[in-house]
Amino acid sequence: MTGHSNGSLSTRIVVVLTAVGVSAIIGVLATIPIKQNRVTAAPDAISLAIRDLQASQQQVVDQLKALQETVSSDRADVKRLSDGVAALSAKLEALQQSFASAPQQTSPPSASPPAPTGQKRGAR
């Protein structure tokens, strides 16, 4: 009977160990879908964040382009105004030179106003 008892005991141990192993496997498999749901939820949040960042980046790019156009336009205006100031400065310089090189005229002595002739305008 001891041989039969050992066989029965070892069979029981094998069955119990198999049941524990199957239970452990089922427990692990039961938790996998939960982890997968968390993993699939995270990429959605990450992809939304990436899309938001890309949209923000595009807005910044658009704003930079607008600023570059404004700066280019302002530079053209500054160049045009600078050229105008340079032209006016050159004309002013030329006027100053012409006044400096013009002969100094002495004003004639103050003459008395002409004497009235006695005739009124319109009366003939």
PDB file of C-alpha atoms in Angstrom:
ATOM      1  CA  MET A   1       0.000   0.000   0.000  1.00  0.00           C
ATOM      2  CA  THR A   2       2.845   2.392   0.556  1.00  0.00           C
ATOM      3  CA  GLY A   3       3.656   2.207  -3.133  1.00  0.00           C
ATOM      4  CA  HIS A   4       0.131   2.987  -4.038  1.00  0.00           C
ATOM      5  CA  SER A   5      -0.009   5.807  -1.520  1.00  0.00           C
ATOM      6  CA  ASN A   6       3.166   7.383  -2.875  1.00  0.00           C
ATOM      7  CA  GLY A   7       1.768   7.248  -6.385  1.00  0.00           C
ATOM      8  CA  SER A   8      -1.488   8.758  -5.283  1.00  0.00           C
ATOM      9  CA  LEU A   9       0.327  11.472  -3.323  1.00  0.00           C
ATOM     10  CA  SER A  10       2.639  12.357  -6.177  1.00  0.00           C
ATOM     11  CA  THR A  11      -0.324  12.453  -8.556  1.00  0.00           C
ATOM     12  CA  ARG A  12      -2.111  14.768  -6.195  1.00  0.00           C
ATOM     13  CA  ILE A  13       0.962  17.014  -5.960  1.00  0.00           C
ATOM     14  CA  VAL A  14       1.268  17.101  -9.741  1.00  0.00           C
ATOM     15  CA  VAL A  15      -2.431  17.963 -10.091  1.00  0.00           C
ATOM     16  CA  VAL A  16      -2.184  20.691  -7.449  1.00  0.00           C
ATOM     17  CA  LEU A  17       0.991  22.142  -8.999  1.00  0.00           C
ATOM     18  CA  THR A  18      -0.627  22.034 -12.429  1.00  0.00           C
ATOM     19  CA  ALA A  19      -3.713  23.791 -11.068  1.00  0.00           C
ATOM     20  CA  VAL A  20      -1.532  26.471  -9.441  1.00  0.00           C
ATOM     21  CA  GLY A  21       0.441  26.912 -12.676  1.00  0.00           C
ATOM     22  CA  VAL A  22      -2.732  27.156 -14.774  1.00  0.00           C
ATOM     23  CA  SER A  23      -4.195  29.616 -12.273  1.00  0.00           C
ATOM     24  CA  ALA A  24      -1.041  31.714 -12.444  1.00  0.00           C
ATOM     25  CA  ILE A  25      -1.104  31.701 -16.247  1.00  0.00           C
ATOM     26  CA  ILE A  26      -4.799  32.630 -16.301  1.00  0.00           C
ATOM     27  CA  GLY A  27      -4.115  35.415 -13.798  1.00  0.00           C
ATOM     28  CA  VAL A  28      -1.314  36.790 -15.967  1.00  0.00           C
ATOM     29  CA  LEU A  29      -3.387  36.517 -19.127  1.00  0.00           C
ATOM     30  CA  ALA A  30      -6.294  38.266 -17.424  1.00  0.00           C
ATOM     31  CA  THR A  31      -4.132  41.297 -16.651  1.00  0.00           C
ATOM     32  CA  ILE A  32      -2.657  41.621 -20.154  1.00  0.00           C
ATOM     33  CA  PRO A  33      -5.733  43.218 -21.797  1.00  0.00           C
ATOM     34  CA  ILE A  34      -5.824  45.847 -19.024  1.00  0.00           C
ATOM     35  CA  LYS A  35      -2.205  46.741 -19.661  1.00  0.00           C
ATOM     36  CA  GLN A  36      -2.821  46.838 -23.400  1.00  0.00           C
ATOM     37  CA  ASN A  37      -5.717  49.236 -22.865  1.00  0.00           C
ATOM     38  CA  ARG A  38      -3.443  51.507 -20.881  1.00  0.00           C
ATOM     39  CA  VAL A  39      -0.785  51.294 -23.561  1.00  0.00           C
ATOM     40  CA  THR A  40      -3.265  52.082 -26.326  1.00  0.00           C
ATOM     41  CA  ALA A  41      -4.679  54.997 -24.315  1.00  0.00           C
ATOM     42  CA  ALA A  42      -1.236  56.508 -23.848  1.00  0.00           C
ATOM     43  CA  PRO A  43      -0.451  56.757 -27.580  1.00  0.00           C
ATOM     44  CA  ASP A  44      -3.755  58.558 -28.096  1.00  0.00           C
ATOM     45  CA  ALA A  45      -2.789  61.133 -25.504  1.00  0.00           C
ATOM     46  CA  ILE A  46       0.726  61.290 -26.897  1.00  0.00           C
ATOM     47  CA  SER A  47      -0.495  61.613 -30.471  1.00  0.00           C
ATOM     48  CA  LEU A  48      -2.888  64.394 -29.409  1.00  0.00           C
ATOM     49  CA  ALA A  49      -0.039  66.184 -27.685  1.00  0.00           C
ATOM     50  CA  ILE A  50       2.123  65.753 -30.784  1.00  0.00           C
ATOM     51  CA  ARG A  51      -0.647  67.140 -32.996  1.00  0.00           C
ATOM     52  CA  ASP A  52      -1.068  70.093 -30.638  1.00  0.00           C
ATOM     53  CA  LEU A  53       2.667  70.744 -30.728  1.00  0.00           C
ATOM     54  CA  GLN A  54       2.699  70.521 -34.513  1.00  0.00           C
ATOM     55  CA  ALA A  55      -0.220  72.959 -34.743  1.00  0.00           C
ATOM     56  CA  SER A  56       1.568  75.343 -32.377  1.00  0.00           C
ATOM     57  CA  GLN A  57       4.764  74.973 -34.366  1.00  0.00           C
ATOM     58  CA  GLN A  58       2.903  75.773 -37.595  1.00  0.00           C
ATOM     59  CA  GLN A  59       1.422  78.881 -35.972  1.00  0.00           C
ATOM     60  CA  VAL A  60       4.893  79.992 -34.907  1.00  0.00           C
ATOM     61  CA  VAL A  61       6.210  79.385 -38.438  1.00  0.00           C
ATOM     62  CA  ASP A  62       3.342  81.431 -39.901  1.00  0.00           C
ATOM     63  CA  GLN A  63       3.964  84.239 -37.426  1.00  0.00           C
ATOM     64  CA  LEU A  64       7.684  84.223 -38.239  1.00  0.00           C
ATOM     65  CA  LYS A  65       6.929  84.438 -41.961  1.00  0.00           C
ATOM     66  CA  ALA A  66       4.604  87.377 -41.327  1.00  0.00           C
ATOM     67  CA  LEU A  67       7.286  89.076 -39.218  1.00  0.00           C
ATOM     68  CA  GLN A  68       9.902  88.494 -41.917  1.00  0.00           C
ATOM     69  CA  GLU A  69       7.605  90.063 -44.510  1.00  0.00           C
ATOM     70  CA  THR A  70       6.993  93.022 -42.208  1.00  0.00           C
ATOM     71  CA  VAL A  71      10.710  93.447 -41.581  1.00  0.00           C
ATOM     72  CA  SER A  72      11.442  93.277 -45.320  1.00  0.00           C
ATOM     73  CA  SER A  73       8.758  95.853 -46.018  1.00  0.00           C
ATOM     74  CA  ASP A  74      10.048  98.081 -43.221  1.00  0.00           C
ATOM     75  CA  ARG A  75      13.607  97.764 -44.546  1.00  0.00           C
ATOM     76  CA  ALA A  76      12.416  98.832 -47.985  1.00  0.00           C
ATOM     77  CA  ASP A  77      10.643 101.834 -46.424  1.00  0.00           C
ATOM     78  CA  VAL A  78      13.726 102.753 -44.398  1.00  0.00           C
ATOM     79  CA  LYS A  79      15.898 102.480 -47.526  1.00  0.00           C
ATOM     80  CA  ARG A  80      13.475 104.664 -49.505  1.00  0.00           C
ATOM     81  CA  LEU A  81      13.342 107.250 -46.707  1.00  0.00           C
ATOM     82  CA  SER A  82      17.109 107.139 -46.262  1.00  0.00           C
ATOM     83  CA  ASP A  83      17.599 107.751 -49.978  1.00  0.00           C
ATOM     84  CA  GLY A  84      15.157 110.680 -49.762  1.00  0.00           C
ATOM     85  CA  VAL A  85      17.042 112.166 -46.819  1.00  0.00           C
ATOM     86  CA  ALA A  86      20.336 111.737 -48.683  1.00  0.00           C
ATOM     87  CA  ALA A  87      18.891 113.489 -51.754  1.00  0.00           C
ATOM     88  CA  LEU A  88      17.571 116.361 -49.633  1.00  0.00           C
ATOM     89  CA  SER A  89      20.928 116.631 -47.845  1.00  0.00           C
ATOM     90  CA  ALA A  90      22.701 116.824 -51.192  1.00  0.00           C
ATOM     91  CA  LYS A  91      20.333 119.598 -52.375  1.00  0.00           C
ATOM     92  CA  LEU A  92      20.802 121.497 -49.121  1.00  0.00           C
ATOM     93  CA  GLU A  93      24.567 121.178 -49.461  1.00  0.00           C
ATOM     94  CA  ALA A  94      24.382 122.472 -53.039  1.00  0.00           C
ATOM     95  CA  LEU A  95      22.273 125.443 -51.923  1.00  0.00           C
ATOM     96  CA  GLN A  96      24.698 126.237 -49.135  1.00  0.00           C
ATOM     97  CA  GLN A  97      27.618 126.074 -51.590  1.00  0.00           C
ATOM     98  CA  SER A  98      25.861 128.342 -54.078  1.00  0.00           C
ATOM     99  CA  PHE A  99      25.138 130.926 -51.390  1.00  0.00           C
ATOM    100  CA  ALA A 100      28.706 130.726 -50.149  1.00  0.00           C
ATOM    101  CA  SER A 101      30.180 131.221 -53.629  1.00  0.00           C
ATOM    102  CA  ALA A 102      27.774 133.988 -54.719  1.00  0.00           C
ATOM    103  CA  PRO A 103      29.418 137.442 -54.783  1.00  0.00           C
ATOM    104  CA  GLN A 104      28.498 139.520 -51.807  1.00  0.00           C
ATOM    105  CA  GLN A 105      26.394 142.407 -53.002  1.00  0.00           C
ATOM    106  CA  THR A 106      26.397 145.527 -50.995  1.00  0.00           C
ATOM    107  CA  SER A 107      23.021 147.032 -50.714  1.00  0.00           C
ATOM    108  CA  PRO A 108      22.725 150.508 -52.269  1.00  0.00           C
ATOM    109  CA  PRO A 109      22.205 153.401 -49.923  1.00  0.00           C
ATOM    110  CA  SER A 110      18.621 153.715 -48.959  1.00  0.00           C
ATOM    111  CA  ALA A 111      16.968 155.883 -51.498  1.00  0.00           C
ATOM    112  CA  SER A 112      14.007 157.993 -50.683  1.00  0.00           C
ATOM    113  CA  PRO A 113      10.784 156.891 -52.244  1.00  0.00           C
ATOM    114  CA  PRO A 114       9.972 158.515 -55.550  1.00  0.00           C
ATOM    115  CA  ALA A 115       8.125 161.796 -55.321  1.00  0.00           C
ATOM    116  CA  PRO A 116       4.488 161.731 -56.254  1.00  0.00           C
ATOM    117  CA  THR A 117       3.801 163.219 -59.638  1.00  0.00           C
ATOM    118  CA  GLY A 118       0.488 164.627 -58.717  1.00  0.00           C
ATOM    119  CA  GLN A 119      -1.546 162.405 -60.917  1.00  0.00           C
ATOM    120  CA  LYS A 120      -3.950 159.966 -59.503  1.00  0.00           C
ATOM    121  CA  ARG A 121      -4.330 156.656 -60.986  1.00  0.00           C
ATOM    122  CA  GLY A 122      -7.246 156.293 -63.216  1.00  0.00           C
ATOM    123  CA  ALA A 123      -7.715 160.046 -63.571  1.00  0.00           C
ATOM    124  CA  ARG A 124      -6.647 161.256 -67.005  1.00  0.00           C
TER     125      ARG A 124
END
